Short mmCIF file of C-alpha atoms and ligand atoms in Angstrom, two decimals:
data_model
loop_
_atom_site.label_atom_id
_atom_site.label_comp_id
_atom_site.label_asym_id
_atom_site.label_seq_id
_atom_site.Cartn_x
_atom_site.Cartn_y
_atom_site.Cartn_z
CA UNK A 1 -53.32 -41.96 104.90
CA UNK A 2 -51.71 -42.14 101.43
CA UNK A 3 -52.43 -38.92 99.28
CA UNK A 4 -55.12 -38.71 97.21
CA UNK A 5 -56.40 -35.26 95.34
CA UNK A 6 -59.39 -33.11 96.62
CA UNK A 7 -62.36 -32.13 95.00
CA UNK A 8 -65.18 -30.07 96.13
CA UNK A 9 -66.99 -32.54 97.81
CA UNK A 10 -63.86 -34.39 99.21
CA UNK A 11 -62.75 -31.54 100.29
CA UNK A 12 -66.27 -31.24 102.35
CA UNK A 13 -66.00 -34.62 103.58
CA UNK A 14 -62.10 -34.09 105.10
CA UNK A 15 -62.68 -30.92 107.11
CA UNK A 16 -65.66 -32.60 108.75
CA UNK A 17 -63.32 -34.40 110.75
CA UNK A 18 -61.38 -31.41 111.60
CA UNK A 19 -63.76 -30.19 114.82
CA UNK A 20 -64.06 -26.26 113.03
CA UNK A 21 -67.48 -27.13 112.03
CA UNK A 22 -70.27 -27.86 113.71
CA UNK A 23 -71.41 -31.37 113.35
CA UNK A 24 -74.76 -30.55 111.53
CA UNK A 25 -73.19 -27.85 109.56
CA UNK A 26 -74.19 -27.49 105.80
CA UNK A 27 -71.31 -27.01 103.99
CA UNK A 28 -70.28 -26.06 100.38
CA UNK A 29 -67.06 -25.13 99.13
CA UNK A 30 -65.77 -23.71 95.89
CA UNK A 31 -62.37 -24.25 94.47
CA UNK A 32 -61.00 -20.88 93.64
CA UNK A 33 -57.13 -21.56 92.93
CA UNK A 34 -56.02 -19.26 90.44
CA UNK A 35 -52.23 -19.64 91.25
CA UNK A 36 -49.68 -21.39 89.34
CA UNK A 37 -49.47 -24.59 91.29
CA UNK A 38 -51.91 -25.66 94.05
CA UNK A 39 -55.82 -26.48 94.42
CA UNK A 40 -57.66 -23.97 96.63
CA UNK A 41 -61.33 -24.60 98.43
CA UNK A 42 -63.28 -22.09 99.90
CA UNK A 43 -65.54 -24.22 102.12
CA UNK A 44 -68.27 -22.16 104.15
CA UNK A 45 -71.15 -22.80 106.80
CA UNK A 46 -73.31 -19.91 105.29
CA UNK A 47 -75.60 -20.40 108.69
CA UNK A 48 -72.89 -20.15 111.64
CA UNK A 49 -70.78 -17.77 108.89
CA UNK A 50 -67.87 -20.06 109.17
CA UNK A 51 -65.21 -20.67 106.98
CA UNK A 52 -61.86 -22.15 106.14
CA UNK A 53 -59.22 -22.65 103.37
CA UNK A 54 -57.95 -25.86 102.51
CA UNK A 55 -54.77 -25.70 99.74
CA UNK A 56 -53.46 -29.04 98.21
CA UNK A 57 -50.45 -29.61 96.45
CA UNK A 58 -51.08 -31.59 93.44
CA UNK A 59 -48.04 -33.57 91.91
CA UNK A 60 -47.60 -31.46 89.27
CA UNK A 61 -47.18 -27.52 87.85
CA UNK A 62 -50.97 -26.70 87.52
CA UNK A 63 -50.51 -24.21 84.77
CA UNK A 64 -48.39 -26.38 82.79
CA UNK A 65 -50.39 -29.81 83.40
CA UNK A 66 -49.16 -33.25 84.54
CA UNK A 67 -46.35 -33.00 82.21
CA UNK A 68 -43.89 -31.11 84.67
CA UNK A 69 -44.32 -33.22 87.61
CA UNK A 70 -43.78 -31.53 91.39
CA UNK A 71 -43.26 -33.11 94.22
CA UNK A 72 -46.17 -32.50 97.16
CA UNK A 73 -43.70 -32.04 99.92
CA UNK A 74 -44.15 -28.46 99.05
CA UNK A 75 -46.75 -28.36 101.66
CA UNK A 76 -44.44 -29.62 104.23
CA UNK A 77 -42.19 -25.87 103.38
CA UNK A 78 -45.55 -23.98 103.55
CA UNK A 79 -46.95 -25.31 106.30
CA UNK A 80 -43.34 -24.90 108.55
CA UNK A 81 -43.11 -21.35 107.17
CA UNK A 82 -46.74 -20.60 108.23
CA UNK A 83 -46.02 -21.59 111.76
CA UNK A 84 -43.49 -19.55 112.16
CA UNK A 85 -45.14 -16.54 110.70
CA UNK A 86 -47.59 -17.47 112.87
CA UNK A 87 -45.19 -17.15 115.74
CA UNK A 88 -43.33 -13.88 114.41
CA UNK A 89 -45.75 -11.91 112.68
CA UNK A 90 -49.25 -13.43 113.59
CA UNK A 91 -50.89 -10.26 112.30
CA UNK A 92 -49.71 -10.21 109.21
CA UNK A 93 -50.51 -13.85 107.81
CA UNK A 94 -53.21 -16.25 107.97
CA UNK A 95 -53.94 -18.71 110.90
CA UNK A 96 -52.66 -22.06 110.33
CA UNK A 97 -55.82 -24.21 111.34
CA UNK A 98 -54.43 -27.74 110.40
CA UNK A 99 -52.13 -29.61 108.29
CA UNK A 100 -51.94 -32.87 106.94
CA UNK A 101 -48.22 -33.60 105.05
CA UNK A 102 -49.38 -37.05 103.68
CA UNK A 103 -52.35 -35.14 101.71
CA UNK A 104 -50.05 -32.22 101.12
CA UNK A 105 -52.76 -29.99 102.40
CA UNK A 106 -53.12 -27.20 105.21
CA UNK A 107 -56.09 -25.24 106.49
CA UNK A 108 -56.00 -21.96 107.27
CA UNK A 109 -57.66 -18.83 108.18
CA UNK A 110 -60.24 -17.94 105.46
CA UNK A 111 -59.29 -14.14 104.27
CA UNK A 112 -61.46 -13.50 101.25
CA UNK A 113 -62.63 -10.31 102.60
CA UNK A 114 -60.26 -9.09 101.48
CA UNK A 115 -58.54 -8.14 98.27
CA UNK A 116 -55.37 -9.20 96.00
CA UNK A 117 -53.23 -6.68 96.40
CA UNK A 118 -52.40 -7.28 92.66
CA UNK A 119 -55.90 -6.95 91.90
CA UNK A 120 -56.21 -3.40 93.68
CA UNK A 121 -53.09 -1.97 92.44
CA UNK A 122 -54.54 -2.49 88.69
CA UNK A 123 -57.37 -0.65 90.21
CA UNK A 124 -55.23 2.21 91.75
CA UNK A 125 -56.12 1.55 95.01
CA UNK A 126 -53.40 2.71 98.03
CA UNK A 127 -53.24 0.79 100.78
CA UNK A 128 -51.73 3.31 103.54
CA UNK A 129 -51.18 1.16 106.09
CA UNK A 130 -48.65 -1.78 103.87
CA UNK A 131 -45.61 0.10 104.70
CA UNK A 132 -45.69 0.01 108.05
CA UNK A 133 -47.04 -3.65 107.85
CA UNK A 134 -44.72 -5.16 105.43
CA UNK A 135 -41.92 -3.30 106.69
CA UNK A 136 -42.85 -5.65 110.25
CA UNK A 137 -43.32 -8.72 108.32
CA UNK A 138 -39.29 -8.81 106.61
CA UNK A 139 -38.03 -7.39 109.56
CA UNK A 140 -38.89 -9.75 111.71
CA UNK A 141 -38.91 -13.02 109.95
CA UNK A 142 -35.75 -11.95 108.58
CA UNK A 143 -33.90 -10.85 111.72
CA UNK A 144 -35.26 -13.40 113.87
CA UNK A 145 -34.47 -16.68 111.31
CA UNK A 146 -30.76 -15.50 111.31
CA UNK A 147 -27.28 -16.37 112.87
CA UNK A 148 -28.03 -12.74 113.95
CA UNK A 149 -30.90 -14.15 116.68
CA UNK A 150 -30.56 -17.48 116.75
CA UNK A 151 -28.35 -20.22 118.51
CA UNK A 152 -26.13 -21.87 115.21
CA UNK A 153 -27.25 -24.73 116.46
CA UNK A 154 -30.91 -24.28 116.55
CA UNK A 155 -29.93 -21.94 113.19
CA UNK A 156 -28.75 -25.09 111.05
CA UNK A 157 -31.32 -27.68 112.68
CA UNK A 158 -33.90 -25.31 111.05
CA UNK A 159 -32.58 -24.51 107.79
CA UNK A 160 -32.32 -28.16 107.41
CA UNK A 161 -35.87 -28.15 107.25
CA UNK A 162 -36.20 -26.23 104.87
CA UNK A 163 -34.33 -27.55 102.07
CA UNK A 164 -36.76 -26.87 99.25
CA UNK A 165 -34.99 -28.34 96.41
CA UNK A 166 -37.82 -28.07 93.79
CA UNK A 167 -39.33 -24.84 94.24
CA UNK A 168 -35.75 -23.26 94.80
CA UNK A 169 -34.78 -24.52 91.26
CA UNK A 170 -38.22 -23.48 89.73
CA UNK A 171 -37.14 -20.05 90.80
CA UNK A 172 -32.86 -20.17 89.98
CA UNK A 173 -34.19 -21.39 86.53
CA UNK A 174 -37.61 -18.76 85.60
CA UNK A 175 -36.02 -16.04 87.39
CA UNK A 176 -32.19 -16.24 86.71
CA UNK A 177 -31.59 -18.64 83.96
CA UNK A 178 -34.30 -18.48 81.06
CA UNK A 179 -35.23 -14.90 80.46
CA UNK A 180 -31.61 -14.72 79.67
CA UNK A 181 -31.53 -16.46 76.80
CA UNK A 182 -33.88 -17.92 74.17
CA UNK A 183 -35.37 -20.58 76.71
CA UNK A 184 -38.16 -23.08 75.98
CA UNK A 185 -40.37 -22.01 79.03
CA UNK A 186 -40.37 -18.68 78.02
CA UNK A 187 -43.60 -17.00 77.66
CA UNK A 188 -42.88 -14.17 74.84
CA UNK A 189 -44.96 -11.43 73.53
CA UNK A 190 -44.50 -12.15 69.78
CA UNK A 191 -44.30 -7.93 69.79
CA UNK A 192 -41.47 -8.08 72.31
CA UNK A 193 -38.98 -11.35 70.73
CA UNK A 194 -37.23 -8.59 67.93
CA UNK A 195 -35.92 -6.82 71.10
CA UNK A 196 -35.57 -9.81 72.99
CA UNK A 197 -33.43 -10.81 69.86
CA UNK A 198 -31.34 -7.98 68.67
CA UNK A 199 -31.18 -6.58 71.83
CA UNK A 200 -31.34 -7.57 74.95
CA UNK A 201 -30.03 -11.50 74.58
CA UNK A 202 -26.83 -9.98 73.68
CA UNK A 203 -26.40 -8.04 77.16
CA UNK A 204 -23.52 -10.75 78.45
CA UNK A 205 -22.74 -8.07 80.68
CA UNK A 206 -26.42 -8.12 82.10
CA UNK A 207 -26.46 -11.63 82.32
CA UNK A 208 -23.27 -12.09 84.24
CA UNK A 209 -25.22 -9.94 86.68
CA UNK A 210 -27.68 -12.06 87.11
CA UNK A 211 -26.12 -14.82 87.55
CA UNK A 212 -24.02 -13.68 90.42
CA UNK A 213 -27.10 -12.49 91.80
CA UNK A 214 -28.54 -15.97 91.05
CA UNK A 215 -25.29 -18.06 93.06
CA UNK A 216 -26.08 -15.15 95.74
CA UNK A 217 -29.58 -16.98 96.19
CA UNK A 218 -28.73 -20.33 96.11
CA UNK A 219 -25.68 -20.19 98.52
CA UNK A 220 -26.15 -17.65 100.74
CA UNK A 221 -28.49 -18.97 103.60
CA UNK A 222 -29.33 -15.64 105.67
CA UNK A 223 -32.32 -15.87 106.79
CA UNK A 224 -35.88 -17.74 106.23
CA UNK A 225 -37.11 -16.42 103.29
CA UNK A 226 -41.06 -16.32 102.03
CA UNK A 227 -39.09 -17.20 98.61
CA UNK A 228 -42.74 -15.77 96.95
CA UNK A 229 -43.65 -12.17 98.11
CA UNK A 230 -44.98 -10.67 95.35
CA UNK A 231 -48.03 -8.60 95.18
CA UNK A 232 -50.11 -11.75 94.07
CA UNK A 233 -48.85 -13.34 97.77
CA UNK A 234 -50.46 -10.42 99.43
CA UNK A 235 -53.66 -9.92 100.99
CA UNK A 236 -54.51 -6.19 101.21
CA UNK A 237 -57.42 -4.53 102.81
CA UNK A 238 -58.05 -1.04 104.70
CA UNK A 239 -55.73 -1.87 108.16
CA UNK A 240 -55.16 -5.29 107.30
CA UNK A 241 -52.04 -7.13 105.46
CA UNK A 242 -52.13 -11.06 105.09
CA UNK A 243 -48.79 -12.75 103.58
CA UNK A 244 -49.70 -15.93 102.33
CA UNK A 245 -48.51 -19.04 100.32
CA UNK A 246 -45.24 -19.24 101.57
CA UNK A 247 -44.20 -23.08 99.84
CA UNK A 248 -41.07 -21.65 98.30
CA UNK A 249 -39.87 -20.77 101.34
CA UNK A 250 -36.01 -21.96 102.09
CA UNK A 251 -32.83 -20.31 103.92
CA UNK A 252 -31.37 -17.56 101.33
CA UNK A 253 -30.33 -13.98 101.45
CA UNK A 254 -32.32 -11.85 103.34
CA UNK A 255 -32.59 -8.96 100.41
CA UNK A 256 -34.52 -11.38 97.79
CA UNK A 257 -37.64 -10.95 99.75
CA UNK A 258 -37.10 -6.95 100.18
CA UNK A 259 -36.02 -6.95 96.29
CA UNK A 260 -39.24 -8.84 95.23
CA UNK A 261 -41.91 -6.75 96.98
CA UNK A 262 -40.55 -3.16 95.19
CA UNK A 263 -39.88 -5.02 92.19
CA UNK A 264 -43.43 -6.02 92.02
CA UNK A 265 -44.33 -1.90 92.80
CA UNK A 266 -41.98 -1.27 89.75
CA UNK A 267 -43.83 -3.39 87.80
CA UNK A 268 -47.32 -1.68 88.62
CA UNK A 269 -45.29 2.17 88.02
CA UNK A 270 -44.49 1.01 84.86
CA UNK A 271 -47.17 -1.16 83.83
CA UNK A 272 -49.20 2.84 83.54
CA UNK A 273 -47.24 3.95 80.82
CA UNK A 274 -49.38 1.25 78.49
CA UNK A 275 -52.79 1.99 79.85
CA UNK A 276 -55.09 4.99 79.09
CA UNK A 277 -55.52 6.71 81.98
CA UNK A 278 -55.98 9.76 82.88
CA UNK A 279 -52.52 11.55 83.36
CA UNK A 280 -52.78 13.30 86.33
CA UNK A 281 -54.77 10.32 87.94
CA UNK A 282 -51.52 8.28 86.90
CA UNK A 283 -49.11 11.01 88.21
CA UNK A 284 -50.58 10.77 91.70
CA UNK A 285 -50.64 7.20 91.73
CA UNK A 286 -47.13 6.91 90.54
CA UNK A 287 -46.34 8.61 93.74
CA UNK A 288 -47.97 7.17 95.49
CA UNK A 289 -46.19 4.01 94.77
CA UNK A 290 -42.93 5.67 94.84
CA UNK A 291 -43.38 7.09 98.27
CA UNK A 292 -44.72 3.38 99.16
CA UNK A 293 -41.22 1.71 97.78
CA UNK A 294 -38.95 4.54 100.41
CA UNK A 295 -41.81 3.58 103.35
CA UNK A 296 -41.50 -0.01 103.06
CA UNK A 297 -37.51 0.27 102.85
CA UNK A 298 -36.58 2.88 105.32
CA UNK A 299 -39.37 1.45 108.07
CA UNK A 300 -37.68 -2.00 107.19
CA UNK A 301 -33.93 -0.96 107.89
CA UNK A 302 -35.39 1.00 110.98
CA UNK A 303 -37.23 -2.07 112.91
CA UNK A 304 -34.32 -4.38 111.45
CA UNK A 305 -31.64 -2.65 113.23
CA UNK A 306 -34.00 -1.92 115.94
CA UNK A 307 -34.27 -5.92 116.69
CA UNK A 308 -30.74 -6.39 116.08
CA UNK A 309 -29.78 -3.53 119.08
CA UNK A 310 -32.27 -5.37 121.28
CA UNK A 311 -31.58 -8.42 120.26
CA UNK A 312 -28.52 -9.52 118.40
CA UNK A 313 -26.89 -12.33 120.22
CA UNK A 314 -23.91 -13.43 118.42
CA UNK A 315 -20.35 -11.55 119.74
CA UNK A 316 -19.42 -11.34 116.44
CA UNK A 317 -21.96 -9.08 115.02
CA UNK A 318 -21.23 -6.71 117.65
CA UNK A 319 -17.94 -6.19 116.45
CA UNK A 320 -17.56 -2.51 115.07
CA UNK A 321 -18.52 -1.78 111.39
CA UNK A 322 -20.26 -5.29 110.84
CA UNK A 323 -23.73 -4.04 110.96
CA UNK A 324 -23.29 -1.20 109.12
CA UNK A 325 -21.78 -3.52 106.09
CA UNK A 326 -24.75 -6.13 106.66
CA UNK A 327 -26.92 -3.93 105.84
CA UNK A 328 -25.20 -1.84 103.24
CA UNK A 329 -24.59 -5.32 101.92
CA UNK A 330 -28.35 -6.01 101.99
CA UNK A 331 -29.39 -2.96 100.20
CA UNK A 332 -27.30 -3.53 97.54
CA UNK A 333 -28.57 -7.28 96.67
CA UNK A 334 -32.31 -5.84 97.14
CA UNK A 335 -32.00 -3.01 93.95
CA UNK A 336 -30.30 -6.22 92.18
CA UNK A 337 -32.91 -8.73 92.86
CA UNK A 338 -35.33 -5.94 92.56
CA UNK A 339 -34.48 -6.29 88.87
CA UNK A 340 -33.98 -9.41 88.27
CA UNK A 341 -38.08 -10.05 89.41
CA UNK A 342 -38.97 -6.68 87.13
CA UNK A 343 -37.21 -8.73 84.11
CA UNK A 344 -38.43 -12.37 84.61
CA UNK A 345 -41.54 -10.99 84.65
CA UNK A 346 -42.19 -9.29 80.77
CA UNK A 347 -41.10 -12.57 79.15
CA UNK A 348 -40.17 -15.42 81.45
CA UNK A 349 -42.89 -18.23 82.32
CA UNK A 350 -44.58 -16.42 84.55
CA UNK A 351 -45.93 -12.95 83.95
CA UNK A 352 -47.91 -10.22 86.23
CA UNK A 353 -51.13 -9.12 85.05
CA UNK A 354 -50.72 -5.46 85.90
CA UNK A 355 -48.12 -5.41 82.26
CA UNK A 356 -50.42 -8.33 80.90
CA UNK A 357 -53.55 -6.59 81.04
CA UNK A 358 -52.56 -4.35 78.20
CA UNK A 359 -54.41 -6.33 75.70
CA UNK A 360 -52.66 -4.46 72.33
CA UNK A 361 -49.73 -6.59 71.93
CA UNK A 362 -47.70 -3.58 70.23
CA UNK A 363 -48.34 -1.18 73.33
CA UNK A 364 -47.31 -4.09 75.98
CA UNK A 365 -44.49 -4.70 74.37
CA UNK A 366 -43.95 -1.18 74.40
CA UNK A 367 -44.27 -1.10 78.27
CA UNK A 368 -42.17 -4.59 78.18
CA UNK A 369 -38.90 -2.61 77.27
CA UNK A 370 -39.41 -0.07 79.84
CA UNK A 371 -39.96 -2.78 82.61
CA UNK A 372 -36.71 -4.87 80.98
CA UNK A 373 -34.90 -2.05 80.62
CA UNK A 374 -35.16 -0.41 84.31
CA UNK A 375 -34.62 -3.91 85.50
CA UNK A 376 -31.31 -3.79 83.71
CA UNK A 377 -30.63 -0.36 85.15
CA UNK A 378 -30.94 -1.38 88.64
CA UNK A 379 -29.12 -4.44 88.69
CA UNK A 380 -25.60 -2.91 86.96
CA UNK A 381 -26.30 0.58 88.87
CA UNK A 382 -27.22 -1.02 92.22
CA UNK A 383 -23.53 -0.49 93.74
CA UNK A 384 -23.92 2.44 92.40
CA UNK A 385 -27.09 3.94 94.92
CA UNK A 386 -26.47 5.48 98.74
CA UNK A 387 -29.62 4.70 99.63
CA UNK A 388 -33.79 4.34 98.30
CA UNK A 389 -34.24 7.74 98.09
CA UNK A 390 -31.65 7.39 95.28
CA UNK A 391 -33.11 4.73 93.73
CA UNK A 392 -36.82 6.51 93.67
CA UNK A 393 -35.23 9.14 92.17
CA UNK A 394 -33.36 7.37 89.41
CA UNK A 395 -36.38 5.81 88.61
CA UNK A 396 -38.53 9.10 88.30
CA UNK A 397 -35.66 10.46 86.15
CA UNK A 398 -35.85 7.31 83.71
CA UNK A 399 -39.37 6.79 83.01
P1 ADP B 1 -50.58 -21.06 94.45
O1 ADP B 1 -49.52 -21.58 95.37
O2 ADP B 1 -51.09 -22.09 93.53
O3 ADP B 1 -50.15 -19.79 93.80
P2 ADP B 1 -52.08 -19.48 96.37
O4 ADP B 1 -51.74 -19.83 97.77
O5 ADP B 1 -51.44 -18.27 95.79
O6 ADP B 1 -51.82 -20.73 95.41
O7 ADP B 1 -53.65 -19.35 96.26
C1 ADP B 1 -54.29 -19.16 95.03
C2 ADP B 1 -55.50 -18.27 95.22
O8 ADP B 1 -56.40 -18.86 96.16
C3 ADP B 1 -55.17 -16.90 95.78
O9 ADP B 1 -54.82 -15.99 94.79
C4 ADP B 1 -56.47 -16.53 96.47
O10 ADP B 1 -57.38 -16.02 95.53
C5 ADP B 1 -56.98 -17.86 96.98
N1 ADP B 1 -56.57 -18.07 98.38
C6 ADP B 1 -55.42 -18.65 98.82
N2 ADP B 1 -55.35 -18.65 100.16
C7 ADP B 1 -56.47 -18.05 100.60
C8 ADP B 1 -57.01 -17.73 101.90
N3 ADP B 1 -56.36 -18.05 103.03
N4 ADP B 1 -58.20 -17.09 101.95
C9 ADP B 1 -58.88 -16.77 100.82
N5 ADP B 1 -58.43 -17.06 99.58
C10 ADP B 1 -57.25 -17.68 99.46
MG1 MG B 2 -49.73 -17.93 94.71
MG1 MG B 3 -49.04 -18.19 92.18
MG1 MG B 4 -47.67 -20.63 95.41
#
């Protein structure tokens, strides 16, 4: 079956033959895709209150148009990440129901009860239970995709799978290449491009920075990564956490996933200092998310090193010292990634609503600077920190 792209009522017409729905079923389905790349149905049985997601890759960057072609085979890296979460984490991402590589589409487990997690940190809403979930989520995928777990053999058979040569140079160029310099892709606040300018393009320092931390990510095969989790890849509800589109998944350093979750947080702490909110109301949220940021790292290192003392199985990483140094090692990258996401984010291609939303172009540009320049902290003071409690407090000292 040679690919061809979905509407609505193609859409309908494919997952009749997937056996979900009952033969008679009346079926409608909405596209609802607001991401950068992909087509995304909503198709429901409102009688038997059944539903699925179908995703399609279409050949090209959807918020650019067909001029930046993509290949498809991005599904293939989603839909192999997605069983494995499936396998690792099954709680804390969505079922994978079918695939179809030729089409470039999956199905999967239909989650919109529940909310963006973007969506409800713009709305102040805490989500208690994400620490504890998230925390479960990297420490598994992370430990158990490693040389740390897994037979080298098995290791490199696996990584070869996932050689995701287009969406890993989507993200060494919009996250550690353009916002560096005066690219053509970048997105820029008219407000912000004096700084941009007279300021921060001439931080060679910075930029050497990043791009050590951007060789780091293309060389250093750890562990699977989601390649995506930002707050926008979440699903967050009450007791529930859903990690979804995982098609820039690849083999890369196990701290880029840690660094881009509390980067994203950063970017929400900050974004508040634009908005006009009550004080106090922002106060306690800003805690909140602070308190979030030493949850999700501590319970991280915690179940990490628990799976590695149950179940490490290489000799080598037995060896005295070495896991104290893997993970020292790993804390460092994640404060420098951590940054590097916080700065790619205020002018690069891609930007987060929560600083976006601040419709007065003078005050976001405003709240820009702080984001650019607390990303800058953390990547040149990142040696620098003992551990998150550090970091949390740094921040609360700087902004
Ligand atoms: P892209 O890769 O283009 O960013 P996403 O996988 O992020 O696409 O999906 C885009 C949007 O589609 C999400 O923000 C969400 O609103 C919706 N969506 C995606 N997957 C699901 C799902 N399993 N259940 C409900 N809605 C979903
Ligand atoms: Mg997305
Ligand atoms: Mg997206
Ligand atoms: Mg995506």
């Amino acid at each position: 079956m040679s690919y061809y792209q979905m509407n609505e009522k193609l859409a309908i017409d494919y997952v009749k033959g997937l056996g979900f729905f009952s033969e008679t079923a009346r079926l409608v389905a909405r596209e609802v895709g607001d991401g950068n790349l992909n087509l995304v149905f909503i198709i429901r049985d409102e009688e038997a209150q059944r539903s699925l997601v179908l995703k399609q890759a279409l050949p090209y960057v959807r918020v650019v148009g067909e001029g930046w072609p993509l290949s498809v085979e991005r599904t293939i890296f989603e839909a192999n990440a997605l069983e494995i979460h499936n396998k690792l984490v099954a709680d804390y991402a969505p079922k994978l129901i079918h695939r179809n590589d030729q089409l470039a589409l999956i199905a999967m487990e239909d989650l919109s009860h529940l909310q963006l997690m973007r969506y409800g940190m713009i709305e102040m809403k805490k989500h208690a239970n994400f620490p504890q979930h998230i925390s479960t989520f990297l420490a598994n995928t992370l430990f158990y995709t490693s040389d740390l777990y897994m037979d080298p053999e098995e290791k490199k058979k696996l990584a070869a799978k996932f050689v995701n040569t287009q969406l890993c140079k989507i993200s060494e160029d919009l996250i550690f290449t353009d916002p560096y310099y005066d690219a053509e892709r970048n997105n820029i606040n008219p407000e912000l491009r004096p700084y941009l300018e007279e300021v921060f393009w001439k931080k060679d320092y910075l930029w050497l920075e990043a791009s050590k931390l951007k060789y780091k990510f293309m060389t250093e095969g750890q562990s699977l990564l989601h390649g995506d989790l930002h707050t926008g890849s979440i699903f967050a509800g009450e007791d529930e956490t859903k990690v979804f589109d995982s098609e820039f998944a690849f083999f890369g350093p196990a701290a880029f996933d840690v660094g881009k979750i509390i980067g994203n947080f950063l970017i929400n702490y900050v974004s508040w200092w634009g908005k006009d909110v009550d004080i106090n109301q922002i106060k306690d949220y800003r805690e909140y998310l602070l308190n979030s940021i030493v949850d999700i790292y501590n319970l991280f290192h915690k179940k990490f090193i628990d799976n590695w003392e149950r179940d490490a199985q290489d000799i080598s990483v037995k060896v005295e010292g070495y896991q104290q140094q893997y993970i020292r090692r790993l804390f460092v990258d994640a404060i420098g990634f951590c940054g590097a996401v916080m700065i790619r984010r205020t002018h690069g291609l891609a930007h987060n609503i929560d600083v976006d939303g601040i419709e007065d172009l003078k005050k976001r540009s405003k709240t820009q600077i702080r984001v650019l320049e607390l990303g800058e902290k953390l990547i040149m003071n990142r040696e620098a920190f003992k551990n998150i409690e550090e970091v949390v407090a740094f921040v609360k000292d700087n902004l």
